[in-house]
Short mmCIF file of C-alpha atoms in Angstrom, two decimals:
data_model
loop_
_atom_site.label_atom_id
_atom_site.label_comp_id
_atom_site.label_asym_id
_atom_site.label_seq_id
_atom_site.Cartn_x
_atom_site.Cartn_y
_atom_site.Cartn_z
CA UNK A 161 207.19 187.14 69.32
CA UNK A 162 206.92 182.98 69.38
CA UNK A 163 203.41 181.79 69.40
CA UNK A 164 202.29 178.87 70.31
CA UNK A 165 205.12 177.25 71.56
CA UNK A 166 207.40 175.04 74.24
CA UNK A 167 210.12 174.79 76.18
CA UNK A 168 213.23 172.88 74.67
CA UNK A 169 216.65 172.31 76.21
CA UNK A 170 220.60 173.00 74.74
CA UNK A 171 223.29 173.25 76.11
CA UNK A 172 221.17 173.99 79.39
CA UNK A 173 219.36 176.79 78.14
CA UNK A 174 215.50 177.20 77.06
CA UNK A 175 214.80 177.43 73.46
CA UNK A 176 211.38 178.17 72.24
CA UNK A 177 210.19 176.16 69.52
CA UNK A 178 207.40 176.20 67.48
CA UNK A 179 204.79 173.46 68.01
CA UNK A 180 201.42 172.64 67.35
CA UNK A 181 198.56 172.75 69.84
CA UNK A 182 196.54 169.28 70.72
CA UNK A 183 193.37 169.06 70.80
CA UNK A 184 191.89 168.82 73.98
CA UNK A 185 188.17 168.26 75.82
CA UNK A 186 186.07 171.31 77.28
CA UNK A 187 187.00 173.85 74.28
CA UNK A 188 183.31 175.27 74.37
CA UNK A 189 184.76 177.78 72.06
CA UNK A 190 185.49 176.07 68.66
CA UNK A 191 181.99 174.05 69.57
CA UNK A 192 180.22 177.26 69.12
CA UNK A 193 182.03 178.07 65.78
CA UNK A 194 180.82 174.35 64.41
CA UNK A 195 177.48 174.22 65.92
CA UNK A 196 176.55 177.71 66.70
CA UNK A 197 174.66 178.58 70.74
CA UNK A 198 171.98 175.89 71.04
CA UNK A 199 168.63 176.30 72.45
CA UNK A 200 169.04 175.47 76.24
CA UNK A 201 172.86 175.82 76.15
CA UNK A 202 175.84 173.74 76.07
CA UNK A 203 176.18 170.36 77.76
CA UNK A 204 179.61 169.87 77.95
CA UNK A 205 180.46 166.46 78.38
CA UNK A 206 183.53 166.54 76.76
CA UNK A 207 185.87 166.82 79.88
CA UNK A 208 186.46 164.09 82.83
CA UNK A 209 185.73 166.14 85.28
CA UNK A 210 183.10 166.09 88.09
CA UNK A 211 180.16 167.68 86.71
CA UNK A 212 179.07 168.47 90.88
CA UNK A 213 181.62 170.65 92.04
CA UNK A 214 182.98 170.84 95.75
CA UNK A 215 181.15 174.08 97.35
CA UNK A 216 183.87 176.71 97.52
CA UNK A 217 184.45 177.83 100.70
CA UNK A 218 184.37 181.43 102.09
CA UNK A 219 187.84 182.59 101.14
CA UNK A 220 189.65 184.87 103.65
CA UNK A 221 190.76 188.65 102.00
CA UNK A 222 194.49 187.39 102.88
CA UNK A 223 194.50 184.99 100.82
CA UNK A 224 193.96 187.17 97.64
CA UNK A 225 195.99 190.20 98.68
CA UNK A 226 199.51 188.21 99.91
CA UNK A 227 201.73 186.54 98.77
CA UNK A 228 200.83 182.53 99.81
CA UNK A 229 202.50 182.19 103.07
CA UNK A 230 204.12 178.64 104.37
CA UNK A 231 201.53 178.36 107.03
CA UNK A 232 198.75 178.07 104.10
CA UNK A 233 200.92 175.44 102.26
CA UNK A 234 201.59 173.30 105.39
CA UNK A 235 198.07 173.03 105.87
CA UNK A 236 197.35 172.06 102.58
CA UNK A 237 200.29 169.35 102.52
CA UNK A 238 198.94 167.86 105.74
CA UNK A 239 195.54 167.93 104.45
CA UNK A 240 196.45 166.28 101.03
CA UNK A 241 198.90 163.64 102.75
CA UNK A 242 196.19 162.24 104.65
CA UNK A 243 193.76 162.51 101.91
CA UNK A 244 196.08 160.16 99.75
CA UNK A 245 197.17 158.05 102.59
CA UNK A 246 200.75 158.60 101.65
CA UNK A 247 203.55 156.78 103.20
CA UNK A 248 206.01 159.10 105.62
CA UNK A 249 208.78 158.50 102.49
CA UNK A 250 206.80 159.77 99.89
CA UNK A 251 207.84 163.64 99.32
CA UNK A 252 205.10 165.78 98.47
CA UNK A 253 205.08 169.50 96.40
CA UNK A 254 202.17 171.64 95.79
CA UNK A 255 201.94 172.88 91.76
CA UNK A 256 199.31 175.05 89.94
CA UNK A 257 198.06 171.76 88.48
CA UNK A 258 199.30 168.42 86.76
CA UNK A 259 200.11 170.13 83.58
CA UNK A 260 202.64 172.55 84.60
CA UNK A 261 204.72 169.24 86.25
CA UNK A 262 204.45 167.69 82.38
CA UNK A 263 205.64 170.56 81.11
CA UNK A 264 208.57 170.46 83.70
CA UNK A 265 209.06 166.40 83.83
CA UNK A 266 211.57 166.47 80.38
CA UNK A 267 213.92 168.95 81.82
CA UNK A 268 214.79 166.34 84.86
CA UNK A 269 217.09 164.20 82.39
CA UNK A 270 219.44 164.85 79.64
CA UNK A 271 218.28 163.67 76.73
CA UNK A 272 216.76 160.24 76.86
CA UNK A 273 214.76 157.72 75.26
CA UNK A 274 210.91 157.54 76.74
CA UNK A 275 208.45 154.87 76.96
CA UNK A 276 204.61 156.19 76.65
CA UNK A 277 201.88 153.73 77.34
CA UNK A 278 199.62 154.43 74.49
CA UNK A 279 196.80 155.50 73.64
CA UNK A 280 196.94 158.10 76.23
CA UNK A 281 196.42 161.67 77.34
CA UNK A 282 198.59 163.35 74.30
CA UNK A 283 200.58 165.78 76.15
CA UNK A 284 202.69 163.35 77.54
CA UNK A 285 204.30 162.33 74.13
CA UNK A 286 204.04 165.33 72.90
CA UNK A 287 205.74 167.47 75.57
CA UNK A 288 208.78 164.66 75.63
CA UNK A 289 208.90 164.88 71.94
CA UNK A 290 208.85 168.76 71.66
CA UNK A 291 211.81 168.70 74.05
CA UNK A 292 213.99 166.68 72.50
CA UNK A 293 213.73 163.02 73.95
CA UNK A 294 213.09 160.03 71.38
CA UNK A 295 209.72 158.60 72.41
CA UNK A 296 208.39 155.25 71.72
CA UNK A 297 204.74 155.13 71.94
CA UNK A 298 203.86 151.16 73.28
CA UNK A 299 200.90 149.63 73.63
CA UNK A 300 201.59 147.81 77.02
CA UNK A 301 204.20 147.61 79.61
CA UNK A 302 205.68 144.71 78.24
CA UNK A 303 206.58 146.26 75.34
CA UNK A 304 208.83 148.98 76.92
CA UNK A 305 211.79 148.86 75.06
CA UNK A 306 214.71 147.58 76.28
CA UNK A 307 217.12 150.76 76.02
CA UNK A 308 214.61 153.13 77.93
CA UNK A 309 215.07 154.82 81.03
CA UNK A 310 211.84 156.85 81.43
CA UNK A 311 208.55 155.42 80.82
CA UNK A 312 205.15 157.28 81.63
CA UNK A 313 201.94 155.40 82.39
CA UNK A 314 198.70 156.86 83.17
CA UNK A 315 195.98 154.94 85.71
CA UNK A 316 193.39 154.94 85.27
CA UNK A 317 193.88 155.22 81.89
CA UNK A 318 192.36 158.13 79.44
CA UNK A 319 190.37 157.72 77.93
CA UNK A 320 189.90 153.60 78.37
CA UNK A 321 190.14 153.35 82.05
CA UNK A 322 192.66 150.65 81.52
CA UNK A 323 194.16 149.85 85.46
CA UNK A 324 197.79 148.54 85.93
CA UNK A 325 198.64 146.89 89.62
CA UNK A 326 200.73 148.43 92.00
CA UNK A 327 203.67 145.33 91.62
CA UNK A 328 203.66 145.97 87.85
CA UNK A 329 204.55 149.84 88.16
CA UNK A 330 206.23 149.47 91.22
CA UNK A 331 208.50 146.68 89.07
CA UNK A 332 209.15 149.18 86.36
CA UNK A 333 209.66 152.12 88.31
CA UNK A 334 212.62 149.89 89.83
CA UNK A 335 213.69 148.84 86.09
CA UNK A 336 214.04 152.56 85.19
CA UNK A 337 216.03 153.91 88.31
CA UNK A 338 218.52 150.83 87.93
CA UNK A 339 219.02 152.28 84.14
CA UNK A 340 219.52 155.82 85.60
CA UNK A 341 215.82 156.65 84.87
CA UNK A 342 212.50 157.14 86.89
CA UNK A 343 208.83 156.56 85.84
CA UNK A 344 206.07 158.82 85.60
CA UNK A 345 202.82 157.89 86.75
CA UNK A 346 199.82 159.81 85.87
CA UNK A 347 197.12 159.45 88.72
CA UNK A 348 194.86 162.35 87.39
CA UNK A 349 191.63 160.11 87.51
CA UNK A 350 192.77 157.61 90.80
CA UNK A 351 190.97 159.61 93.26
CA UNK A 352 187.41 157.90 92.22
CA UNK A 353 189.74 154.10 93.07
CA UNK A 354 192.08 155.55 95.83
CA UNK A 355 192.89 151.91 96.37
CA UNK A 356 195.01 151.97 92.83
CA UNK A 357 197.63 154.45 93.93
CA UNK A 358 200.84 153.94 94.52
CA UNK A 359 200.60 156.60 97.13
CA UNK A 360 200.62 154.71 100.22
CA UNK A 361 203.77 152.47 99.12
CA UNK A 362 207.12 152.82 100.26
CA UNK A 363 209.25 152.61 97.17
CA UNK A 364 210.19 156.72 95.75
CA UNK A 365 213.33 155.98 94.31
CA UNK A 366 212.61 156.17 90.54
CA UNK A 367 208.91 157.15 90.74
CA UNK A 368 206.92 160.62 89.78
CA UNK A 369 203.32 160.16 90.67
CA UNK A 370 201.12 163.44 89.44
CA UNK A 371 197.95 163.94 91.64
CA UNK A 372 195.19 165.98 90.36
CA UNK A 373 192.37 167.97 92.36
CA UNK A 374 190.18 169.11 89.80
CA UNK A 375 189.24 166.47 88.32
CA UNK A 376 187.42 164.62 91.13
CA UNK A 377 186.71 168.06 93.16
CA UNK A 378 185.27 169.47 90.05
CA UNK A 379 187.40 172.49 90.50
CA UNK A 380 189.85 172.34 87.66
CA UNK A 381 189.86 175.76 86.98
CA UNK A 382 191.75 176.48 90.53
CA UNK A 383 194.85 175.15 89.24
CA UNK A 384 196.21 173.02 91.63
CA UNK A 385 197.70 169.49 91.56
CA UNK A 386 200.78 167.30 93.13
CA UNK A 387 203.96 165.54 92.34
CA UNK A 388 204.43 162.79 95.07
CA UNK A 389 207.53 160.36 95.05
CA UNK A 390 211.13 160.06 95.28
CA UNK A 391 212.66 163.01 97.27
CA UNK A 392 215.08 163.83 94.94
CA UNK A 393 213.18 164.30 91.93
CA UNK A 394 210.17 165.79 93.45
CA UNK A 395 212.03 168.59 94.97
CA UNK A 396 213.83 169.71 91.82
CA UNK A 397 210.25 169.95 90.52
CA UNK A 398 209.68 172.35 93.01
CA UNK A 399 212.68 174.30 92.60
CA UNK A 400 211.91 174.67 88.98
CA UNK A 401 208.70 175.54 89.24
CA UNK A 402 209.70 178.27 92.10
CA UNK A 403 208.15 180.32 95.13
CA UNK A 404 204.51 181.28 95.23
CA UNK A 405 203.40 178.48 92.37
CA UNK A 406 200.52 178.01 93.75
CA UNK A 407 197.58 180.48 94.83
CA UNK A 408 196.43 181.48 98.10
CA UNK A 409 192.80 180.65 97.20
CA UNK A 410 193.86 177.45 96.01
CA UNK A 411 195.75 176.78 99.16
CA UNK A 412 192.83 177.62 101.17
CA UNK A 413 190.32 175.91 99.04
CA UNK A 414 192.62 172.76 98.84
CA UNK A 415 192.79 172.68 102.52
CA UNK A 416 189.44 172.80 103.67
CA UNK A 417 187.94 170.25 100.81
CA UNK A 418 190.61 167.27 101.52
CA UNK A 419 189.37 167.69 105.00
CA UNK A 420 185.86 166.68 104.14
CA UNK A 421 185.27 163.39 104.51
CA UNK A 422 181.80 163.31 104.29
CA UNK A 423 181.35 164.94 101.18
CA UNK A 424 184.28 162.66 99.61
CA UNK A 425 182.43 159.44 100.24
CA UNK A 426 179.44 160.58 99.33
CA UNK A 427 180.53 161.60 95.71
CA UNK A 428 182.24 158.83 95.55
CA UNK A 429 179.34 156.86 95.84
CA UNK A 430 176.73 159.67 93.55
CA UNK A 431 179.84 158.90 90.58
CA UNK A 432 180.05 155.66 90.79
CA UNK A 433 176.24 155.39 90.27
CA UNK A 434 176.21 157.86 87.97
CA UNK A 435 178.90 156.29 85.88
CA UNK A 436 176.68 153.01 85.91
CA UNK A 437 173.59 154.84 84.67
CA UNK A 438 175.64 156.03 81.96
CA UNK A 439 177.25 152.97 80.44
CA UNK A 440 173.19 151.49 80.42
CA UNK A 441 172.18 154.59 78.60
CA UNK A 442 174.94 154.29 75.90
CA UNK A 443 174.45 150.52 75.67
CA UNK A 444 170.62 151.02 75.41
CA UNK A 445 171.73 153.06 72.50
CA UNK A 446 173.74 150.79 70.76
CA UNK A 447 177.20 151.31 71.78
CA UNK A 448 179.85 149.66 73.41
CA UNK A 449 181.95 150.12 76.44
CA UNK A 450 185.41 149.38 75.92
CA UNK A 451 186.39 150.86 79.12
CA UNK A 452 184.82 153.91 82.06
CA UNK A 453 185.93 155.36 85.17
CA UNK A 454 183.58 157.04 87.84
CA UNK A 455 184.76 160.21 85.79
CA UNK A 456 183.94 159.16 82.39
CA UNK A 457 182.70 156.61 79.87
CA UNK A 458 184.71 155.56 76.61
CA UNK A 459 182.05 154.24 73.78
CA UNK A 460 182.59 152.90 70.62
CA UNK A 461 180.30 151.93 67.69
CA UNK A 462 179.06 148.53 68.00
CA UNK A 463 180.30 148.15 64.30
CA UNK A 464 184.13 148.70 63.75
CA UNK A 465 183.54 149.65 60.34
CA UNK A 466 181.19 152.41 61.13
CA UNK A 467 182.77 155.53 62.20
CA UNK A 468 181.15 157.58 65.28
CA UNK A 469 181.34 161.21 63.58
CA UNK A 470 177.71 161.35 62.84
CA UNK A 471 176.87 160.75 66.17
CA UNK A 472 179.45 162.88 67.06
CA UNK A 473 177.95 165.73 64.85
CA UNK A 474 174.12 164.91 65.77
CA UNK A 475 175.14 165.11 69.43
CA UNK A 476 176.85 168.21 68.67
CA UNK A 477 173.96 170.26 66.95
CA UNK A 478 171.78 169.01 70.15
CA UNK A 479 173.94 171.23 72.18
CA UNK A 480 175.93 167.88 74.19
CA UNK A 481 179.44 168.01 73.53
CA UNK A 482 181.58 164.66 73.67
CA UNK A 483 184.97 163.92 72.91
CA UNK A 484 186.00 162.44 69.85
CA UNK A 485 189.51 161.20 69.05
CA UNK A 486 190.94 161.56 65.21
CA UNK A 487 193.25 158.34 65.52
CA UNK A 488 190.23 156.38 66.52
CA UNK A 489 187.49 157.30 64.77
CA UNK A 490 184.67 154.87 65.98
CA UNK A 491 185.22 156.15 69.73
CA UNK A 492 183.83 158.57 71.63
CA UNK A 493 184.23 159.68 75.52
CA UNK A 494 181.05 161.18 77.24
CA UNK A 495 181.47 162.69 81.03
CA UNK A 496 179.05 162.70 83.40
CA UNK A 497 175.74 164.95 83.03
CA UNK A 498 175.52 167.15 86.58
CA UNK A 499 171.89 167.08 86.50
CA UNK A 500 168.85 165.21 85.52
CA UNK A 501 167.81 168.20 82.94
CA UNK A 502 171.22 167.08 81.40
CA UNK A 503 170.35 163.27 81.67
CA UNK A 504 167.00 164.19 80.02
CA UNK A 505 168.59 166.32 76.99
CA UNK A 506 170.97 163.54 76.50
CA UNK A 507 169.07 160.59 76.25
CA UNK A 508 166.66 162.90 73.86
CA UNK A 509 169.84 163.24 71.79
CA UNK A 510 171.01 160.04 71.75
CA UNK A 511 167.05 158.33 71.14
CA UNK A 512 166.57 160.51 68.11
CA UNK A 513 169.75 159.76 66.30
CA UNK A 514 169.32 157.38 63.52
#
């Protein structure tokens, strides 16, 4: 039995390869086994998700004893069309989340060489890499080499909230279909700046762009996210991904929350206040902001030569866990506390670190 491993491609067929597993925010697990259980409990701020999560709905017995029916999907596609304002050419598939469509994106072109705006989530490099492409890891869209025909940009950016216009990706989505291509962009954290997407624009030829409802619906255990873009493309995601990908509950649950306007706007609004009270906090205590979305905040220490592990560690034996990045050892990324206990334990934390 393979452990641990990914999908690559030969000769058409899947091969399973050994790889190693990134690290990633939320594991509350290997916390415990550093730290130990804290008095008071965890405060896991480790993840970019919404620490206020959208009520779930009473969920009908159907939808947990059948199979999810086309009905249920419609109404979640209609629901999630007009939630993202998409244009009538965008195509549209429902998948159990944004990571199953990386894990499917490689196997849309023969072996090719792929441009990653860097630094980034890591599963994006590493997925293309485990399956074979050559990937070139650039710091900025300008440097996309010249011999690429997939490139992959995430915006906002994580974890610097870095923001790229729409007539910058829309130019080098157009770049990589004339070179036989497409690119991939990463929306995961757009619904907190709607106004960023490329959702509403009528140019799919070439483009991939992954929608995530977790994140800003606090939900991310339900699984569920979008591919959006050129027909072709989009639909052979689907196909490969097959029938019944995505849950009834999620279908149900989808449906009814891009539906509420009220509550959208309003968390938009509690996040974006929330993300502001957070970058004060951090700055109060010495750090700096090098970048945020409504989601989360990226600080650094205000001295480059100082590294952020002890805070890291003192944070960590408080019972607040953060995310902390190996390549770049004077960062850290803190989410949004969900209540004002949490506020109160943090800035505790943070105050008594010297």
């Amino acid at each position: 039995m393979v452990s641990s491993s990914l999908f690559t491609h030969h000769a058409g067929w899947y091969h399973p390869i050994m790889t190693k597993a990134l690290e990633h925010g939320g594991n509350l697990s290997a916390a415990r086994d550093q730290f130990g259980d804290p008095t008071g409990g965890w405060i896991d701020l480790s993840t970019g998700i919404n620490p206020c999560a959208y009520p779930v709905p009473n969920i009908a017995p159907d939808a947990w004893q059948r199979l999810p029916e086309q009905r249920a999907m419609g109404n979640l596609i209609d629901a999630a069309r007009g939630y993202y304002a998409l244009h009538q050419n965008m195509h549209m598939v429902a998948t159990p989340g944004t990571q199953a469509l990386i894990q499917a994106l490689p196997f849309l072109t023969p072996a090719a060489h792929v441009a990653i705006i860097t630094p980034t989530y890591g599963e994006h490099a590493h997925v293309w890499r485990t399956c074979g492409h050559a990937v070139s890891e650039v710091r900025a869209l300008d440097g996309v080499p010249g011999d690429c025909s997939v490139s992959v940009v995430v915006n906002p950016n994580n974890p610097d909230g870095r923001t790229y216009s729409a007539g910058e990706l829309l130019t080098l989505a157009n770049t990589m279909q004339t070179r036989g291509g497409f690119l991939v962009v990463d929306e995961a954290f757009c619904d907190v700046t709607p106004g960023l997407s490329l959702a509403a624009h009528d140019t799919p030829d070439g483009l991939i762009i992954l929608k995530s409802f977790g994140k800003f619906f606090g939900l991310a255990g339900l699984r569920l996210g979008f591919a959006v873009g050129d027909p072709v493309l989009v639909n052979t995601l689907g196909q490969r991904l097959g029938p019944w990908a995505v849950s009834g509950p999620a279908l149900s649950i989808g449906a009814v929350a891009y539906d509420d306007t009220s509550w959208i706007a309003e968390t938009r609004n509690n996040l974006s206040r929330d993300r502001q009270r957070l970058e004060t906090l951090l700055r109060d205590h010495g750090m700096v902001i090098p970048g945020a979305t409504d989601l989360f905040v990226l600080a650094e220490t205000a001295t480059a030569m100082v590294t952020a592990a002890p805070l890291y560690a003192h944070l960590g034996a408080a019972g607040v866990l953060v995310r902390s990045y190996a390549a770049y050892p004077t960062w850290l990324r803190f989410g949004l506390p969900g209540t004002e206990q949490h506020w109160a334990r943090l800035e505790h934390a943070l105050h008594s670190f010297s």
